[in-house]
Amino acid sequence: QVQLQESGPGLVKPSETLSLTCTVSGGSINSYYWSWIRQPPGKGLEWIGYIYYSGSTNYNPSLKSRVTISVDTSKDQFSLKLSSVTAADTAVYYCARDPYGVGPNPWGQGTLVTVSS
Amino acid sequence: QSALTQPPSASGSPGQSVTISCTGTSSDVGGYNYVSWYQQHPGKAPKLMIYDVSKRPSGVPDRFSGSKSGNTASLTVSGVQAEDEADYYCSSYAGNNIVVFGGGTKLTVL
């Protein structure tokens, strides 16, 4: 069964760009949608956006100006970049597969990213 | 689009039935049969419990069920057990390739 694993820096300075990668194993990335979701400490889930394996993207309108999601099918990886981060972007970031673009499943274990100087 | 509305908390004694609501609009919950429910234990990733309003993935106990009426979806746990104590989140497709989540409900087993 497919498994996902997030990786990237756990600490990012304010105004810089947050960069995370999700590695997919146990299945090919050459189908489906691939999502990023985040969860600030003690708060709820927020959908960031997703990319179709072919490269088309869709983003949360509230984050759209700062978000870029890309895919590297040769490495079975997809990535998230969030620019101009502030403390409000501190969260656990999850990657997930979304088979039909209507609800993510399964999810990676998540990675905490803290924005602080 | 706005987050879906869930009650902050719900509770029930072991063996009782508990229902959690998820209210949206005709642009999301009411407009599509693509509501999902996730269970999240502390420090863990969310786990899919219900998809497409009322379908249960393999391995999810049949005491979990989902339904929808108008702009409100519901998750019912029939015969709640201690291990069901967790946070529950709904999500819905909102058109234009957008997904929206609810604010989450903490289920306490008394």
PDB file of C-alpha atoms in Angstrom:
ATOM      1  CA  GLN A   1       0.000   0.000   0.000  1.00  0.00           C
ATOM      2  CA  VAL A   2       1.142   3.511  -0.696  1.00  0.00           C
ATOM      3  CA  GLN A   3       3.073   5.355   2.010  1.00  0.00           C
ATOM      4  CA  LEU A   4       4.103   9.005   2.156  1.00  0.00           C
ATOM      5  CA  GLN A   5       6.950  10.662   4.062  1.00  0.00           C
ATOM      6  CA  GLU A   6       7.531  14.377   4.511  1.00  0.00           C
ATOM      7  CA  SER A   7      11.036  15.818   4.764  1.00  0.00           C
ATOM      8  CA  GLY A   8      12.584  19.245   5.089  1.00  0.00           C
ATOM      9  CA  PRO A   9      13.868  21.834   7.574  1.00  0.00           C
ATOM     10  CA  GLY A  10      12.098  21.985  10.904  1.00  0.00           C
ATOM     11  CA  LEU A  11      12.991  25.638  11.454  1.00  0.00           C
ATOM     12  CA  VAL A  12      12.527  28.510   9.016  1.00  0.00           C
ATOM     13  CA  LYS A  13      13.225  32.204   9.593  1.00  0.00           C
ATOM     14  CA  PRO A  14      10.482  34.810   9.154  1.00  0.00           C
ATOM     15  CA  SER A  15      10.204  36.215   5.611  1.00  0.00           C
ATOM     16  CA  GLU A  16      12.028  33.205   4.160  1.00  0.00           C
ATOM     17  CA  THR A  17      10.612  30.338   2.078  1.00  0.00           C
ATOM     18  CA  LEU A  18       9.442  27.079   3.627  1.00  0.00           C
ATOM     19  CA  SER A  19      10.343  24.059   1.465  1.00  0.00           C
ATOM     20  CA  LEU A  20       9.146  20.500   2.026  1.00  0.00           C
ATOM     21  CA  THR A  21       9.291  17.317  -0.020  1.00  0.00           C
ATOM     22  CA  CYS A  22       7.003  14.299   0.124  1.00  0.00           C
ATOM     23  CA  THR A  23       8.360  10.942  -1.007  1.00  0.00           C
ATOM     24  CA  VAL A  24       5.853   8.344  -2.175  1.00  0.00           C
ATOM     25  CA  SER A  25       6.607   4.659  -1.785  1.00  0.00           C
ATOM     26  CA  GLY A  26       4.652   1.462  -2.376  1.00  0.00           C
ATOM     27  CA  GLY A  27       2.939   2.936  -5.400  1.00  0.00           C
ATOM     28  CA  SER A  28       3.520   5.203  -8.357  1.00  0.00           C
ATOM     29  CA  ILE A  29       3.009   8.942  -8.320  1.00  0.00           C
ATOM     30  CA  ASN A  30       1.917   8.697 -11.965  1.00  0.00           C
ATOM     31  CA  SER A  31      -1.774   9.018 -11.203  1.00  0.00           C
ATOM     32  CA  TYR A  32      -4.082  10.776  -8.760  1.00  0.00           C
ATOM     33  CA  TYR A  33      -3.841  14.110  -6.992  1.00  0.00           C
ATOM     34  CA  TRP A  34      -1.179  14.810  -4.362  1.00  0.00           C
ATOM     35  CA  SER A  35      -2.007  17.165  -1.498  1.00  0.00           C
ATOM     36  CA  TRP A  36      -0.505  19.330   1.206  1.00  0.00           C
ATOM     37  CA  ILE A  37      -2.445  20.041   4.409  1.00  0.00           C
ATOM     38  CA  ARG A  38      -1.264  21.809   7.559  1.00  0.00           C
ATOM     39  CA  GLN A  39      -2.293  21.961  11.219  1.00  0.00           C
ATOM     40  CA  PRO A  40      -1.097  24.747  13.545  1.00  0.00           C
ATOM     41  CA  PRO A  41      -0.364  23.535  17.079  1.00  0.00           C
ATOM     42  CA  GLY A  42      -3.627  22.872  18.910  1.00  0.00           C
ATOM     43  CA  LYS A  43      -5.739  23.924  15.942  1.00  0.00           C
ATOM     44  CA  GLY A  44      -7.614  22.377  13.036  1.00  0.00           C
ATOM     45  CA  LEU A  45      -6.670  21.205   9.573  1.00  0.00           C
ATOM     46  CA  GLU A  46      -6.169  23.595   6.653  1.00  0.00           C
ATOM     47  CA  TRP A  47      -6.033  22.425   3.044  1.00  0.00           C
ATOM     48  CA  ILE A  48      -3.105  24.077   1.248  1.00  0.00           C
ATOM     49  CA  GLY A  49      -3.558  22.656  -2.229  1.00  0.00           C
ATOM     50  CA  TYR A  50      -2.816  19.772  -4.545  1.00  0.00           C
ATOM     51  CA  ILE A  51      -1.125  18.857  -7.775  1.00  0.00           C
ATOM     52  CA  TYR A  52      -2.303  16.359 -10.354  1.00  0.00           C
ATOM     53  CA  TYR A  53       0.414  13.957 -11.446  1.00  0.00           C
ATOM     54  CA  SER A  54       0.478  15.662 -14.837  1.00  0.00           C
ATOM     55  CA  GLY A  55       1.455  18.947 -13.164  1.00  0.00           C
ATOM     56  CA  SER A  56      -1.756  20.982 -12.932  1.00  0.00           C
ATOM     57  CA  THR A  57      -2.207  22.673  -9.555  1.00  0.00           C
ATOM     58  CA  ASN A  58      -4.981  24.036  -7.349  1.00  0.00           C
ATOM     59  CA  TYR A  59      -4.447  26.093  -4.219  1.00  0.00           C
ATOM     60  CA  ASN A  60      -6.369  27.392  -1.221  1.00  0.00           C
ATOM     61  CA  PRO A  61      -7.347  30.924  -2.266  1.00  0.00           C
ATOM     62  CA  SER A  62      -6.157  32.292   1.088  1.00  0.00           C
ATOM     63  CA  LEU A  63      -2.616  31.000   0.449  1.00  0.00           C
ATOM     64  CA  LYS A  64      -2.473  31.068  -3.342  1.00  0.00           C
ATOM     65  CA  SER A  65      -0.169  34.095  -3.626  1.00  0.00           C
ATOM     66  CA  ARG A  66       2.530  32.366  -1.535  1.00  0.00           C
ATOM     67  CA  VAL A  67       2.222  28.679  -2.461  1.00  0.00           C
ATOM     68  CA  THR A  68       3.872  26.577  -5.149  1.00  0.00           C
ATOM     69  CA  ILE A  69       3.413  22.809  -5.410  1.00  0.00           C
ATOM     70  CA  SER A  70       5.491  20.841  -7.900  1.00  0.00           C
ATOM     71  CA  VAL A  71       5.965  17.183  -8.795  1.00  0.00           C
ATOM     72  CA  ASP A  72       8.971  15.101  -9.866  1.00  0.00           C
ATOM     73  CA  THR A  73       7.580  11.856 -11.231  1.00  0.00           C
ATOM     74  CA  SER A  74      11.077  10.464 -11.879  1.00  0.00           C
ATOM     75  CA  LYS A  75      11.722  10.507  -8.124  1.00  0.00           C
ATOM     76  CA  ASP A  76       8.144   9.758  -6.975  1.00  0.00           C
ATOM     77  CA  GLN A  77       8.234  13.028  -5.060  1.00  0.00           C
ATOM     78  CA  PHE A  78       6.192  16.185  -4.841  1.00  0.00           C
ATOM     79  CA  SER A  79       7.101  19.404  -3.093  1.00  0.00           C
ATOM     80  CA  LEU A  80       5.695  22.448  -1.318  1.00  0.00           C
ATOM     81  CA  LYS A  81       7.123  25.947  -1.246  1.00  0.00           C
ATOM     82  CA  LEU A  82       5.532  28.647   0.918  1.00  0.00           C
ATOM     83  CA  SER A  83       7.104  32.068   0.641  1.00  0.00           C
ATOM     84  CA  SER A  84       7.286  35.038   3.014  1.00  0.00           C
ATOM     85  CA  VAL A  85       6.526  32.934   6.071  1.00  0.00           C
ATOM     86  CA  THR A  86       5.520  34.353   9.446  1.00  0.00           C
ATOM     87  CA  ALA A  87       4.931  32.789  12.853  1.00  0.00           C
ATOM     88  CA  ALA A  88       1.359  32.078  11.716  1.00  0.00           C
ATOM     89  CA  ASP A  89       2.760  29.496   9.303  1.00  0.00           C
ATOM     90  CA  THR A  90       4.117  27.395  12.170  1.00  0.00           C
ATOM     91  CA  ALA A  91       2.342  24.055  11.845  1.00  0.00           C
ATOM     92  CA  VAL A  92       2.574  20.346  11.280  1.00  0.00           C
ATOM     93  CA  TYR A  93       2.606  19.913   7.514  1.00  0.00           C
ATOM     94  CA  TYR A  94       1.108  16.741   6.059  1.00  0.00           C
ATOM     95  CA  CYS A  95       1.331  15.374   2.557  1.00  0.00           C
ATOM     96  CA  ALA A  96      -1.361  13.035   1.292  1.00  0.00           C
ATOM     97  CA  ARG A  97      -2.693  11.308  -1.783  1.00  0.00           C
ATOM     98  CA  ASP A  98      -6.120  12.396  -2.998  1.00  0.00           C
ATOM     99  CA  PRO A  99      -7.373   9.772  -5.432  1.00  0.00           C
ATOM    100  CA  TYR A 100     -10.117  11.858  -7.024  1.00  0.00           C
ATOM    101  CA  GLY A 101      -9.343  15.372  -5.816  1.00  0.00           C
ATOM    102  CA  VAL A 102     -12.207  15.374  -3.318  1.00  0.00           C
ATOM    103  CA  GLY A 103     -10.619  14.234  -0.050  1.00  0.00           C
ATOM    104  CA  PRO A 104      -7.085  13.182   0.929  1.00  0.00           C
ATOM    105  CA  ASN A 105      -6.188   9.595   1.851  1.00  0.00           C
ATOM    106  CA  PRO A 106      -3.768   8.252   2.951  1.00  0.00           C
ATOM    107  CA  TRP A 107      -1.637  10.781   4.812  1.00  0.00           C
ATOM    108  CA  GLY A 108       2.017  10.995   5.731  1.00  0.00           C
ATOM    109  CA  GLN A 109       2.981  11.148   9.390  1.00  0.00           C
ATOM    110  CA  GLY A 110       3.480  14.932   9.241  1.00  0.00           C
ATOM    111  CA  THR A 111       6.435  17.175   9.981  1.00  0.00           C
ATOM    112  CA  LEU A 112       6.529  20.162  12.327  1.00  0.00           C
ATOM    113  CA  VAL A 113       7.840  23.370  10.822  1.00  0.00           C
ATOM    114  CA  THR A 114       8.500  26.257  13.196  1.00  0.00           C
ATOM    115  CA  VAL A 115       8.909  29.809  11.921  1.00  0.00           C
ATOM    116  CA  SER A 116      11.218  31.692  14.246  1.00  0.00           C
ATOM    117  CA  SER A 117      14.328  33.803  14.131  1.00  0.00           C
TER     118      SER A 117
ATOM    119  CA  GLN B   1     -14.249  29.586   0.913  1.00  0.00           C
ATOM    120  CA  SER B   2     -14.928  29.291   4.667  1.00  0.00           C
ATOM    121  CA  ALA B   3     -14.216  26.346   6.896  1.00  0.00           C
ATOM    122  CA  LEU B   4     -17.075  23.962   7.564  1.00  0.00           C
ATOM    123  CA  THR B   5     -18.735  24.343  10.969  1.00  0.00           C
ATOM    124  CA  GLN B   6     -18.413  21.582  13.560  1.00  0.00           C
ATOM    125  CA  PRO B   7     -19.259  21.647  17.273  1.00  0.00           C
ATOM    126  CA  PRO B   8     -16.059  21.975  19.331  1.00  0.00           C
ATOM    127  CA  SER B   9     -16.934  19.006  21.496  1.00  0.00           C
ATOM    128  CA  ALA B  10     -19.139  15.946  21.781  1.00  0.00           C
ATOM    129  CA  SER B  11     -19.364  13.229  24.401  1.00  0.00           C
ATOM    130  CA  GLY B  12     -21.010   9.965  25.271  1.00  0.00           C
ATOM    131  CA  SER B  13     -20.736   7.055  27.650  1.00  0.00           C
ATOM    132  CA  PRO B  14     -19.482   3.694  26.404  1.00  0.00           C
ATOM    133  CA  GLY B  15     -22.162   1.973  24.366  1.00  0.00           C
ATOM    134  CA  GLN B  16     -24.086   5.140  23.603  1.00  0.00           C
ATOM    135  CA  SER B  17     -24.496   6.676  20.168  1.00  0.00           C
ATOM    136  CA  VAL B  18     -22.844   9.998  19.404  1.00  0.00           C
ATOM    137  CA  THR B  19     -23.454  12.181  16.364  1.00  0.00           C
ATOM    138  CA  ILE B  20     -21.164  14.956  15.131  1.00  0.00           C
ATOM    139  CA  SER B  21     -22.444  17.514  12.645  1.00  0.00           C
ATOM    140  CA  CYS B  22     -20.627  19.328   9.854  1.00  0.00           C
ATOM    141  CA  THR B  23     -22.421  22.312   8.342  1.00  0.00           C
ATOM    142  CA  GLY B  24     -21.447  23.969   5.107  1.00  0.00           C
ATOM    143  CA  THR B  25     -23.252  25.603   2.224  1.00  0.00           C
ATOM    144  CA  SER B  26     -24.802  24.657  -1.089  1.00  0.00           C
ATOM    145  CA  SER B  27     -21.370  25.313  -2.621  1.00  0.00           C
ATOM    146  CA  ASP B  28     -19.665  22.536  -0.719  1.00  0.00           C
ATOM    147  CA  VAL B  29     -21.456  20.013   1.535  1.00  0.00           C
ATOM    148  CA  GLY B  30     -24.846  20.568  -0.063  1.00  0.00           C
ATOM    149  CA  GLY B  31     -23.581  20.619  -3.606  1.00  0.00           C
ATOM    150  CA  TYR B  32     -21.568  17.420  -3.793  1.00  0.00           C
ATOM    151  CA  ASN B  33     -21.610  13.924  -2.306  1.00  0.00           C
ATOM    152  CA  TYR B  34     -17.931  14.213  -1.435  1.00  0.00           C
ATOM    153  CA  VAL B  35     -17.875  14.546   2.342  1.00  0.00           C
ATOM    154  CA  SER B  36     -15.134  12.717   4.221  1.00  0.00           C
ATOM    155  CA  TRP B  37     -14.585  12.195   7.948  1.00  0.00           C
ATOM    156  CA  TYR B  38     -11.197  11.778   9.625  1.00  0.00           C
ATOM    157  CA  GLN B  39     -10.225  10.550  13.085  1.00  0.00           C
ATOM    158  CA  GLN B  40      -7.096  12.005  14.685  1.00  0.00           C
ATOM    159  CA  HIS B  41      -5.551  10.756  17.892  1.00  0.00           C
ATOM    160  CA  PRO B  42      -3.052  13.033  19.680  1.00  0.00           C
ATOM    161  CA  GLY B  43       0.262  13.262  17.862  1.00  0.00           C
ATOM    162  CA  LYS B  44      -0.965  11.114  14.988  1.00  0.00           C
ATOM    163  CA  ALA B  45      -1.921  11.760  11.381  1.00  0.00           C
ATOM    164  CA  PRO B  46      -5.611  11.857  10.488  1.00  0.00           C
ATOM    165  CA  LYS B  47      -7.184   8.552   9.471  1.00  0.00           C
ATOM    166  CA  LEU B  48     -10.018   8.302   6.951  1.00  0.00           C
ATOM    167  CA  MET B  49     -13.188   6.906   8.529  1.00  0.00           C
ATOM    168  CA  ILE B  50     -15.890   7.820   5.989  1.00  0.00           C
ATOM    169  CA  TYR B  51     -15.751   9.000   2.374  1.00  0.00           C
ATOM    170  CA  ASP B  52     -18.323   9.985  -0.233  1.00  0.00           C
ATOM    171  CA  VAL B  53     -20.736  10.897   2.622  1.00  0.00           C
ATOM    172  CA  SER B  54     -21.444   7.372   3.809  1.00  0.00           C
ATOM    173  CA  LYS B  55     -18.872   4.889   2.500  1.00  0.00           C
ATOM    174  CA  ARG B  56     -16.600   3.137   4.942  1.00  0.00           C
ATOM    175  CA  PRO B  57     -13.030   2.138   3.990  1.00  0.00           C
ATOM    176  CA  SER B  58     -11.957  -1.418   4.602  1.00  0.00           C
ATOM    177  CA  GLY B  59     -10.948  -1.923   8.212  1.00  0.00           C
ATOM    178  CA  VAL B  60     -13.100   0.828   9.724  1.00  0.00           C
ATOM    179  CA  PRO B  61     -15.551  -0.591  12.284  1.00  0.00           C
ATOM    180  CA  ASP B  62     -19.168  -0.597  11.164  1.00  0.00           C
ATOM    181  CA  ARG B  63     -20.186   1.401  14.233  1.00  0.00           C
ATOM    182  CA  PHE B  64     -19.012   4.445  12.254  1.00  0.00           C
ATOM    183  CA  SER B  65     -21.556   5.745   9.749  1.00  0.00           C
ATOM    184  CA  GLY B  66     -22.099   8.923   7.761  1.00  0.00           C
ATOM    185  CA  SER B  67     -25.068  10.736   6.296  1.00  0.00           C
ATOM    186  CA  LYS B  68     -26.052  14.068   4.799  1.00  0.00           C
ATOM    187  CA  SER B  69     -29.149  16.239   4.719  1.00  0.00           C
ATOM    188  CA  GLY B  70     -29.039  19.483   2.792  1.00  0.00           C
ATOM    189  CA  ASN B  71     -25.952  21.464   3.766  1.00  0.00           C
ATOM    190  CA  THR B  72     -25.216  19.383   6.892  1.00  0.00           C
ATOM    191  CA  ALA B  73     -23.329  16.121   7.049  1.00  0.00           C
ATOM    192  CA  SER B  74     -23.184  13.913  10.113  1.00  0.00           C
ATOM    193  CA  LEU B  75     -20.909  11.256  11.553  1.00  0.00           C
ATOM    194  CA  THR B  76     -22.519   8.795  13.958  1.00  0.00           C
ATOM    195  CA  VAL B  77     -20.630   6.457  16.234  1.00  0.00           C
ATOM    196  CA  SER B  78     -23.052   3.771  17.392  1.00  0.00           C
ATOM    197  CA  GLY B  79     -21.912   2.129  20.595  1.00  0.00           C
ATOM    198  CA  VAL B  80     -18.975   4.422  21.267  1.00  0.00           C
ATOM    199  CA  GLN B  81     -15.892   2.789  22.750  1.00  0.00           C
ATOM    200  CA  ALA B  82     -12.970   4.179  24.746  1.00  0.00           C
ATOM    201  CA  GLU B  83     -10.648   3.976  21.747  1.00  0.00           C
ATOM    202  CA  ASP B  84     -12.970   6.251  19.781  1.00  0.00           C
ATOM    203  CA  GLU B  85     -11.934   9.207  21.934  1.00  0.00           C
ATOM    204  CA  ALA B  86     -10.185  11.492  19.446  1.00  0.00           C
ATOM    205  CA  ASP B  87     -10.600  14.591  17.312  1.00  0.00           C
ATOM    206  CA  TYR B  88     -12.846  14.247  14.272  1.00  0.00           C
ATOM    207  CA  TYR B  89     -12.680  16.421  11.176  1.00  0.00           C
ATOM    208  CA  CYS B  90     -14.995  16.610   8.200  1.00  0.00           C
ATOM    209  CA  SER B  91     -13.947  17.700   4.739  1.00  0.00           C
ATOM    210  CA  SER B  92     -15.872  18.480   1.595  1.00  0.00           C
ATOM    211  CA  TYR B  93     -15.180  19.115  -2.031  1.00  0.00           C
ATOM    212  CA  ALA B  94     -16.090  22.756  -2.713  1.00  0.00           C
ATOM    213  CA  GLY B  95     -15.965  22.866  -6.504  1.00  0.00           C
ATOM    214  CA  ASN B  96     -13.234  24.327  -8.716  1.00  0.00           C
ATOM    215  CA  ASN B  97     -10.757  21.727  -7.425  1.00  0.00           C
ATOM    216  CA  ILE B  98     -10.887  23.055  -3.861  1.00  0.00           C
ATOM    217  CA  VAL B  99     -11.202  21.026  -0.653  1.00  0.00           C
ATOM    218  CA  VAL B 100     -12.334  22.539   2.655  1.00  0.00           C
ATOM    219  CA  PHE B 101     -12.090  21.148   6.197  1.00  0.00           C
ATOM    220  CA  GLY B 102     -14.210  21.604   9.280  1.00  0.00           C
ATOM    221  CA  GLY B 103     -12.803  23.064  12.477  1.00  0.00           C
ATOM    222  CA  GLY B 104     -12.793  19.722  14.272  1.00  0.00           C
ATOM    223  CA  THR B 105     -14.742  18.117  17.120  1.00  0.00           C
ATOM    224  CA  LYS B 106     -13.193  16.580  20.222  1.00  0.00           C
ATOM    225  CA  LEU B 107     -15.060  13.390  21.117  1.00  0.00           C
ATOM    226  CA  THR B 108     -14.835  12.468  24.778  1.00  0.00           C
ATOM    227  CA  VAL B 109     -15.872   9.036  26.015  1.00  0.00           C
ATOM    228  CA  LEU B 110     -17.168   9.509  29.538  1.00  0.00           C
TER     229      LEU B 110
END
